[in-house]
Tab-separated table of C-alpha atoms in Angstrom:
chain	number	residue	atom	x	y	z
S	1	UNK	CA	123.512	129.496	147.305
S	2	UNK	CA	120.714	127.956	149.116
S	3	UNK	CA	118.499	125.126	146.731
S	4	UNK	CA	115.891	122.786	147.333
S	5	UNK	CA	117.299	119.267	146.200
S	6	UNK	CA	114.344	116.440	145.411
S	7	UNK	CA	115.536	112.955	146.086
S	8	UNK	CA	113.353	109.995	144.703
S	9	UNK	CA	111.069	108.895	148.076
S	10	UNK	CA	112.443	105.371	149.904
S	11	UNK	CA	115.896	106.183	148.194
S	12	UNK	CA	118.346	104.350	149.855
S	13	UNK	CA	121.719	104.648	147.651
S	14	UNK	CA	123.945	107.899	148.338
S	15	UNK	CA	123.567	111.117	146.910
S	16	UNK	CA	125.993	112.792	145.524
S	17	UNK	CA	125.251	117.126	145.583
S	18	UNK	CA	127.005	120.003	144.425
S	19	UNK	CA	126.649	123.587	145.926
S	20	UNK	CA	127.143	126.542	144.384
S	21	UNK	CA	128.329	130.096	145.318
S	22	UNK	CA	129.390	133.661	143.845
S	23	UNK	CA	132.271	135.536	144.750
S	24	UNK	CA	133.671	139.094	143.426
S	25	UNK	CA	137.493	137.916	143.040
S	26	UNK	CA	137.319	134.131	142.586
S	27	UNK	CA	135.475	132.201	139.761
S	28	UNK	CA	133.220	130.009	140.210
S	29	UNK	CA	135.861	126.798	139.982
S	30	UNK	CA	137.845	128.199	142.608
S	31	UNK	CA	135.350	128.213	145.421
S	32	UNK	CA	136.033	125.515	148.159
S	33	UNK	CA	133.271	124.356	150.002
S	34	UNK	CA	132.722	123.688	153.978
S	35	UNK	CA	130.146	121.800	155.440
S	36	UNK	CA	128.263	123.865	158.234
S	37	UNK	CA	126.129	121.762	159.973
S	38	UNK	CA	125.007	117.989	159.583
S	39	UNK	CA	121.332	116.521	158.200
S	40	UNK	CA	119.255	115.936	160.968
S	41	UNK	CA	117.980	112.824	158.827
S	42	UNK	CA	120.528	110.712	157.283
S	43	UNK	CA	124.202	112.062	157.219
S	44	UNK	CA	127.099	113.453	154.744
S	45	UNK	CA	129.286	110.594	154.537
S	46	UNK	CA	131.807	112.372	152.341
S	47	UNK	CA	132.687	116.343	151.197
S	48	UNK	CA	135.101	117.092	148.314
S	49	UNK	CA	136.257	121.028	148.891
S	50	UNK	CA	137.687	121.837	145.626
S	51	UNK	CA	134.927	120.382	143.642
S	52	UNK	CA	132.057	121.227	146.192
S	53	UNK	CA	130.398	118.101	146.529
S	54	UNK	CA	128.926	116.694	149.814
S	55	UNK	CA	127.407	112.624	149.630
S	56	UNK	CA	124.338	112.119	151.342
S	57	UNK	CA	123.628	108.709	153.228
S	58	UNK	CA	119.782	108.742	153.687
S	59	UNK	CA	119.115	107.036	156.992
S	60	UNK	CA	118.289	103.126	157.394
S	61	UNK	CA	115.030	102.322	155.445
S	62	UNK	CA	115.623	104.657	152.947
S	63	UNK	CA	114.540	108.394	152.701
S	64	UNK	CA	110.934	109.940	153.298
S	65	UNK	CA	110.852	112.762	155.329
S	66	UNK	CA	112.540	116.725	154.498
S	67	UNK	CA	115.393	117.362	156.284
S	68	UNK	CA	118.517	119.994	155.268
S	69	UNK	CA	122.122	121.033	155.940
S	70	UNK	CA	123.918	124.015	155.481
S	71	UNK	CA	127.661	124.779	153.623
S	72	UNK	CA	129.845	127.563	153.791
S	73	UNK	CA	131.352	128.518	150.695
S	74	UNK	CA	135.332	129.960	150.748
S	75	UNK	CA	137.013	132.124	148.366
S	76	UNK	CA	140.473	131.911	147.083
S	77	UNK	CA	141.533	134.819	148.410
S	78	UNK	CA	142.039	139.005	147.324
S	79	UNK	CA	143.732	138.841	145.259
S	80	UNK	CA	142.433	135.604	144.220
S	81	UNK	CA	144.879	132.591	144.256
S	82	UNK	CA	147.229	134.239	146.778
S	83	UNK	CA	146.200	132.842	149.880
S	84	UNK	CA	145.402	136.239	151.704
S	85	UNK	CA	142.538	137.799	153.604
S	86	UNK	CA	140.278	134.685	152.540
S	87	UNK	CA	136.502	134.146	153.518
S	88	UNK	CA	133.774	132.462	154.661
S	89	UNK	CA	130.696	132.768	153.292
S	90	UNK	CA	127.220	132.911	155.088
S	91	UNK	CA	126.317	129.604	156.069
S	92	UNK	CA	123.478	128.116	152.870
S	93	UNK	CA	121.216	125.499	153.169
S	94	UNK	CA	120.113	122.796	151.123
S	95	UNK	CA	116.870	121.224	152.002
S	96	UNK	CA	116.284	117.430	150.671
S	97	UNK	CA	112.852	116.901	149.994
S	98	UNK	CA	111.058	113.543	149.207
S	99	UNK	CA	109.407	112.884	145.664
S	100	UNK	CA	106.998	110.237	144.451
S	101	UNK	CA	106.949	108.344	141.384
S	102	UNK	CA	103.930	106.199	141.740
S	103	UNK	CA	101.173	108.608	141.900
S	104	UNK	CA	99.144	109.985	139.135
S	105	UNK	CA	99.423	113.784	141.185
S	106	UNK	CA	103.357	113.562	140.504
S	107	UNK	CA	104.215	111.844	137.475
S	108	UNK	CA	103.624	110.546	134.151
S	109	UNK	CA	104.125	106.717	132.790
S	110	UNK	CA	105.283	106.685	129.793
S	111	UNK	CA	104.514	103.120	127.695
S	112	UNK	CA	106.949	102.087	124.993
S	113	UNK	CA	109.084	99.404	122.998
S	114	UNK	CA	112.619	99.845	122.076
S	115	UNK	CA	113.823	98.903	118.746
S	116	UNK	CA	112.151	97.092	115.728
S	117	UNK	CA	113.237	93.250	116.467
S	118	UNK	CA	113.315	94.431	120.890
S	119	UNK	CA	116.226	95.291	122.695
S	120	UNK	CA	116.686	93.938	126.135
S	121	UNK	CA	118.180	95.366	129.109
S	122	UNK	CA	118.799	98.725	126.932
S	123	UNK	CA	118.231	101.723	129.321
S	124	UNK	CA	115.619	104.362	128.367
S	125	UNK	CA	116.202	107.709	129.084
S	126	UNK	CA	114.356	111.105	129.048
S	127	UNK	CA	116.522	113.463	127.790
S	128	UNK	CA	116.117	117.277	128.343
S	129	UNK	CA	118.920	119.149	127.835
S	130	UNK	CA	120.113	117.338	124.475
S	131	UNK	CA	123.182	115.567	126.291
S	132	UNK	CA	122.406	112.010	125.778
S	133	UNK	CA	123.194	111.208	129.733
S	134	UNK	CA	121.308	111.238	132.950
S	135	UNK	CA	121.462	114.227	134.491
S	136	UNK	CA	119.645	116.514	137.528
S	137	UNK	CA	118.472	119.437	136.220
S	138	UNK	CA	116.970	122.525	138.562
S	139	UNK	CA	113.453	123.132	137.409
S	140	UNK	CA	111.372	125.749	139.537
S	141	UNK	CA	114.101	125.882	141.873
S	142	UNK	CA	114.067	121.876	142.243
S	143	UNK	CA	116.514	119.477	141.285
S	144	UNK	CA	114.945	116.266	139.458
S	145	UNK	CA	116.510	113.438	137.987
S	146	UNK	CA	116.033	112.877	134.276
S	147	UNK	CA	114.244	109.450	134.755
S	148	UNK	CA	115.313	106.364	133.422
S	149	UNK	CA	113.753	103.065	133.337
S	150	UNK	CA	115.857	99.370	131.522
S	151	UNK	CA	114.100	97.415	128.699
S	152	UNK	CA	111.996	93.977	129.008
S	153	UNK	CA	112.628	90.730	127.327
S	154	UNK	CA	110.092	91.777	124.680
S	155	UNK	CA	111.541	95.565	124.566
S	156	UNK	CA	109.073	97.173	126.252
S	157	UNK	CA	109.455	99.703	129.019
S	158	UNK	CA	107.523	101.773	131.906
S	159	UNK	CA	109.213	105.424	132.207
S	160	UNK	CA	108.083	107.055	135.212
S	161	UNK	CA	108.212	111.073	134.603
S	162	UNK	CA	107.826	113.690	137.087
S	163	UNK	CA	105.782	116.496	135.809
S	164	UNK	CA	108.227	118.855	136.344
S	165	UNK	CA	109.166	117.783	132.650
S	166	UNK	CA	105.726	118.274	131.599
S	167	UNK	CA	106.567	122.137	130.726
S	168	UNK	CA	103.368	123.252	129.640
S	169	UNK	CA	101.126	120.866	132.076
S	170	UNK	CA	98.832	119.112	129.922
S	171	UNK	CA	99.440	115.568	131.753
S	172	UNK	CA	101.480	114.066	128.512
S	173	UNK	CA	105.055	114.604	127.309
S	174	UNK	CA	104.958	116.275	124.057
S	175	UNK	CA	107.936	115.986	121.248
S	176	UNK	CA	109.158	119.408	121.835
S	177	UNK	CA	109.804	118.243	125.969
S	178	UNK	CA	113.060	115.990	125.122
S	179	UNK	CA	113.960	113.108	123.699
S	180	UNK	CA	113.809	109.526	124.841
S	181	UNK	CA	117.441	107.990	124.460
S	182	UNK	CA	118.036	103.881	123.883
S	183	UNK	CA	120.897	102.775	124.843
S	184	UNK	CA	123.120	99.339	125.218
S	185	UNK	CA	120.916	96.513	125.737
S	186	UNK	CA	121.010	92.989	123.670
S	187	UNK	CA	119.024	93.190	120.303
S	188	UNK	CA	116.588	90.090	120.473
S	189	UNK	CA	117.199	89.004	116.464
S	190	UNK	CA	120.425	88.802	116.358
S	191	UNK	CA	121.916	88.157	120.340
S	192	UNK	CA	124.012	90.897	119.490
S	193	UNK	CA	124.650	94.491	121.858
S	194	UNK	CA	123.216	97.744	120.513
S	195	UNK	CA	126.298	99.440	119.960
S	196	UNK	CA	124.909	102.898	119.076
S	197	UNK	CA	121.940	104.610	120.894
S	198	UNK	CA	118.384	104.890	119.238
S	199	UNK	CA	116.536	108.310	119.645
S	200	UNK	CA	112.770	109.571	119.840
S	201	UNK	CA	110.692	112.247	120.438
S	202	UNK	CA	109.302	112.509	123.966
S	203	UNK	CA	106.071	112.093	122.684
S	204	UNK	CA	107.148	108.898	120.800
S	205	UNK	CA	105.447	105.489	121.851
S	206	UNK	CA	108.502	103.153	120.253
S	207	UNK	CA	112.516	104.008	119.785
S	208	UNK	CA	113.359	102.585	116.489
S	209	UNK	CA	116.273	103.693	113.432
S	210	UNK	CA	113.548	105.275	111.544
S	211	UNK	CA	112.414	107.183	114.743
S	212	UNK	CA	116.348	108.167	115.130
S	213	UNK	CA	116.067	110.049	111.989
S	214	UNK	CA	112.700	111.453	112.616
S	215	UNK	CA	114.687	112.889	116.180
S	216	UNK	CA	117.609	113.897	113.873
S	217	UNK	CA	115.747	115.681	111.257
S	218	UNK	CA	113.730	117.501	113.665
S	219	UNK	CA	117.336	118.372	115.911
S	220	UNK	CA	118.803	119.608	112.854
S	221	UNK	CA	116.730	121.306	110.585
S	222	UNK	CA	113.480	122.314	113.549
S	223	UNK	CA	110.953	120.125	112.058
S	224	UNK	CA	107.848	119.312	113.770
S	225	UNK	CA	107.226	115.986	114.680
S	226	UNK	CA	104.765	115.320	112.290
S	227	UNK	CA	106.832	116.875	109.712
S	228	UNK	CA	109.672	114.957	110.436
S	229	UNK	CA	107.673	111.428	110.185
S	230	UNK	CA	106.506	112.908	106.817
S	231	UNK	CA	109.684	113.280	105.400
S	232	UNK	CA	110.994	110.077	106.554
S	233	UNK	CA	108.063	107.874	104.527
S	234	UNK	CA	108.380	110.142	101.281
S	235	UNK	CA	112.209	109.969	101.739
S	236	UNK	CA	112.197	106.056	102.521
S	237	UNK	CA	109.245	105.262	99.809
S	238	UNK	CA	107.417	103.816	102.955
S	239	UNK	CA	103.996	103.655	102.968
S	240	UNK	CA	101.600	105.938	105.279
S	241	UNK	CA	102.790	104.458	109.109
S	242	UNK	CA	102.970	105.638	111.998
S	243	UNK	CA	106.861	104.958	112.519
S	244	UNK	CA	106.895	106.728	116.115
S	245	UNK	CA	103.671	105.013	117.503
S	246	UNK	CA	103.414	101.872	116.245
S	247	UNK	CA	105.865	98.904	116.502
S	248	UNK	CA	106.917	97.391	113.283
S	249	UNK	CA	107.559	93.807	114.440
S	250	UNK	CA	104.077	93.449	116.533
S	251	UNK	CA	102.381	94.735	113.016
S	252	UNK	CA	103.816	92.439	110.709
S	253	UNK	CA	103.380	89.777	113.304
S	254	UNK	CA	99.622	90.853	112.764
S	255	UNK	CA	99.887	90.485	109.732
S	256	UNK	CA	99.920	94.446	108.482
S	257	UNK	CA	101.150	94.108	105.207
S	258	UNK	CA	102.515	98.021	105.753
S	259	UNK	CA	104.904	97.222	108.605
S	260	UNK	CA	106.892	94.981	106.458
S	261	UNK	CA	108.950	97.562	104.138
S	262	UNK	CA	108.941	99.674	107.431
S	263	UNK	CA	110.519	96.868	109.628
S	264	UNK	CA	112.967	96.248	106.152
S	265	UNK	CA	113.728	100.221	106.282
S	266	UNK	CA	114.438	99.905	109.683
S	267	UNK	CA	117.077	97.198	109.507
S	268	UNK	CA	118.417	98.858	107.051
S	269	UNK	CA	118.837	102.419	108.385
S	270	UNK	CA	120.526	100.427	111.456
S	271	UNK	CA	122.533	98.378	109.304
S	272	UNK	CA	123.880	101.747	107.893
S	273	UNK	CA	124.278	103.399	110.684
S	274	UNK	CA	126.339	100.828	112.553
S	275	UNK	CA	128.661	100.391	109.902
S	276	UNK	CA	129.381	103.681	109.573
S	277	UNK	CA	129.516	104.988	112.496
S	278	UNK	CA	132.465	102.073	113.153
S	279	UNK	CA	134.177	102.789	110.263
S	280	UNK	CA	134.647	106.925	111.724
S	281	UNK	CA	134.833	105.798	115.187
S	282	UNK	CA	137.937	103.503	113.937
S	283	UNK	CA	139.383	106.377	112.012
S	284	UNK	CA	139.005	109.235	114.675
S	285	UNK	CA	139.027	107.442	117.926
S	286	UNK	CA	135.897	109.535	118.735
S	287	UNK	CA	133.412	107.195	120.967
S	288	UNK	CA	130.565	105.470	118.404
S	289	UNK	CA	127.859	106.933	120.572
S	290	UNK	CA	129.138	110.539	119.732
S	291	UNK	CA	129.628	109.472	115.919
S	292	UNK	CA	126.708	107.905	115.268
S	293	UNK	CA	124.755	111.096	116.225
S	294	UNK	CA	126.491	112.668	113.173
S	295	UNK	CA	125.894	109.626	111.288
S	296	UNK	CA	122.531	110.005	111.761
S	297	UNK	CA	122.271	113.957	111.120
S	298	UNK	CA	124.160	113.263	107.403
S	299	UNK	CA	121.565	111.079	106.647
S	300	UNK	CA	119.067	113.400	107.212
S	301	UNK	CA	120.598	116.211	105.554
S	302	UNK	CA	120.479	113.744	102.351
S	303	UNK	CA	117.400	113.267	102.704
S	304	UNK	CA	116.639	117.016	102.983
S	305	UNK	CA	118.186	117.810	99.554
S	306	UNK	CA	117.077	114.921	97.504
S	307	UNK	CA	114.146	115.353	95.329
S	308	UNK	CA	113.405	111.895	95.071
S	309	UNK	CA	113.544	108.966	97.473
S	310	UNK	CA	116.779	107.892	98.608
S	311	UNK	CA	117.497	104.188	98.252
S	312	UNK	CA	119.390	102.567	100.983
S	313	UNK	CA	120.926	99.694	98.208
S	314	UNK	CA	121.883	102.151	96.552
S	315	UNK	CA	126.264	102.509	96.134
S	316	UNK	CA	125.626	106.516	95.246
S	317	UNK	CA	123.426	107.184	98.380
S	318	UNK	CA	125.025	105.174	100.100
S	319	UNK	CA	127.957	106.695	99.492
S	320	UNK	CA	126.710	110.628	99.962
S	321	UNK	CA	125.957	109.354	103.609
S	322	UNK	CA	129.147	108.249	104.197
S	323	UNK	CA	130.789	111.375	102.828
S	324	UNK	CA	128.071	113.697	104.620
S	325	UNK	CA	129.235	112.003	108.025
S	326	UNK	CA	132.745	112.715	106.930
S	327	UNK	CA	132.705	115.816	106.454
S	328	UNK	CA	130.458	116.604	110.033
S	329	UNK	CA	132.578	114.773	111.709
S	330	UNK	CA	135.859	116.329	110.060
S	331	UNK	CA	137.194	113.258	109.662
S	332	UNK	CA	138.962	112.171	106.137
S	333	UNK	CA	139.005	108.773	104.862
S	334	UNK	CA	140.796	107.509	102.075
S	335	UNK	CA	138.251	107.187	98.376
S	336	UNK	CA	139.241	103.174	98.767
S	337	UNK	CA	138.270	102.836	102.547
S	338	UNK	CA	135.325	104.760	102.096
S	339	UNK	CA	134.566	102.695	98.804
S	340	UNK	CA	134.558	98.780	100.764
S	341	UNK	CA	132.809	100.269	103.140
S	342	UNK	CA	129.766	101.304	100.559
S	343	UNK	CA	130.153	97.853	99.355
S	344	UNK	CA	129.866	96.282	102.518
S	345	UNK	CA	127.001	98.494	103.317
S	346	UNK	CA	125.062	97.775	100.194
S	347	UNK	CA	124.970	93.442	100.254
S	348	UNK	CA	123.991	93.592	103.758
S	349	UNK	CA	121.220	95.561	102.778
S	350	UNK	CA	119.984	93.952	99.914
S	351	UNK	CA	120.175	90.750	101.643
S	352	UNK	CA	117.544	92.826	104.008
S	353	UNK	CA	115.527	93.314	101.134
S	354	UNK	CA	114.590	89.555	100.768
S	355	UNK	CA	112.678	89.878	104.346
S	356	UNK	CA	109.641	88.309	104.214
């Protein structure tokens, strides 16, 4: 199947692409593929058959002008898997094509902080398709990276967004476009690695735990933005702040006396999270990153049923979380594990309550 493939302009690393064909007898996975005819820019340096993948080497000073090669594609045979009467396809081109990043006409700069006390060196990412990793995706019959971009010292980051991810072409990102993804990084209070990723709406200007559960309630129960930032102040007891605009650590370095139970919440809600999701990671062996998402989603679903605020010093709330991302994750634990845990969980946080 012939594609147009966009590659970031002045690229010089290789690129790794995977063709596609269709075939009567043979599925999809058991198509080999055969490179046709070389670039006349650049070269392939390597091609996998079975798993259809040809490396591009962009020539010396990196890649700016179009260029293309074409692939056959062979089946497995008729019948298929016996070895007989196989074929060639047609030869199918795929034509590289340059893309900038720089210029207002192509892209969109997204300005933001990661994390209530900064994260540095985490990597931002836009996420479209929901699967928390970098990924091309083929928009318009164009392949584009999801972008990603790494944190500053002071946890703030430029995200440069090609508006092919700006579905409905208003010259923004709006929440419904993806989510922006924090991940790894060193958190700035404590010298410690982020060991579970942060989440945000596209639209989001900061990636914080409270903007995590703002992504999480929206994810899970198809809340707006704005509804979703509601919820998390009544649920929270926070007062009215803007949790997915505003940084809570440059406000209550202003002096905003509002930022201050936010940036509390905050620490908390990470506190909580952490813990929890390394008590199921231990238990199930599942990666934290994967956990945490559930973590994240039980929280929310408390949240959802409560009448009342939840409190997050609390051994009874604190417990329904930890037995909400039980049972998501189907993962038991035994009533005295689960019990430390809650304990654990609850002097941390009230020792977070005593922040100035």
């Amino acid at each position: 199947i012939s594609r147009t493939v966009s590659i970031v302009s002045g690229t010089t690393s290789d690129i790794k692409i995977q063709v596609e064909g269709k075939d009567l007898e043979t599925a999809a996975t058991g198509l080999a593929a055969q490179l046709a005819t070389l670039p006349g820019l650049g070269t392939i340096v390597s091609v996998d058959t079975a798993r259809r993948e040809f490396v591009y080497r962009p020539p010396r000073g990196g890649f700016t002008t179009a260029t293309s090669f074409s692939f056959r594609i062979r089946d497995a045979g008729d019948p298929s898997g016996q070895g007989f009467n196989r074929l060639y396809s047609q030869p199918a081109t795929i034509t590289l094509v340059p893309q900038t990043l720089t210029t207002v006409s192509t892209s969109i700069a997204l300005l933001g902080k990661g994390f209530n006390s900064y994260v540095q060196g985490g990597i931002v990412l836009l996420d479209v398709n929901g699967n928390h990793a970098p990924d091309a995706l083929n928009i318009g019959g164009v392949d584009v990276e999801e972008p990603t971009t790494t944190t500053a010292a002071d946890g703030s980051f430029v995200l440069g967004v090609p508006e092919a991810f700006d579905a409905n072409q208003n010259g923004r990102l709006d929440a419904s476009e993806g989510r922006l993804i924090l991940s790894g990084g060193i958190v700035s209070a404590t010298q410690l690695p982020l060991t579970i990723p942060l989440v945000a709406p596209a639209n989001a200007t900061v990636i914080t735990p409270l903007t995590t559960l703002q992504a999480a309630l929206m994810d899970g129960f198809g809340m707006s933005a704005t509804e979703a930032v509601a919820e998390v102040i009544e649920s929270l007891a926070l007062p009215d702040f803007p949790i997915d605009t505003a940084s809570t650590i440059d406000e209550v370095l202003d002096g905003l006396s509002e930022a201050t139970l936010a940036y509390r919440r905050g620490l908390q809600v990470l506190n909580t999270a952490v813990l929890v999701s390394e008590f199921f990671a231990g238990i199930s062996g599942m990666p934290i990153a994967s956990v945490s998402e559930s973590v994240f989603l039980g929280i929310a679903q408390e949240l959802r049923t409560r009448r009342d605020a939840v409190s997050l010093t609390n051994v009874e709330d604190l417990g329904r979380f930890v037995l909400r991302a039980g049972v998501l994750l189907g993962s038991e634990s035994e009533p005295q594990g689960r019990d430390a845990l809650v304990q654990l969980i609850q002097a941390v946080n009230s020792q977070m309550d005593g922040i100035p």
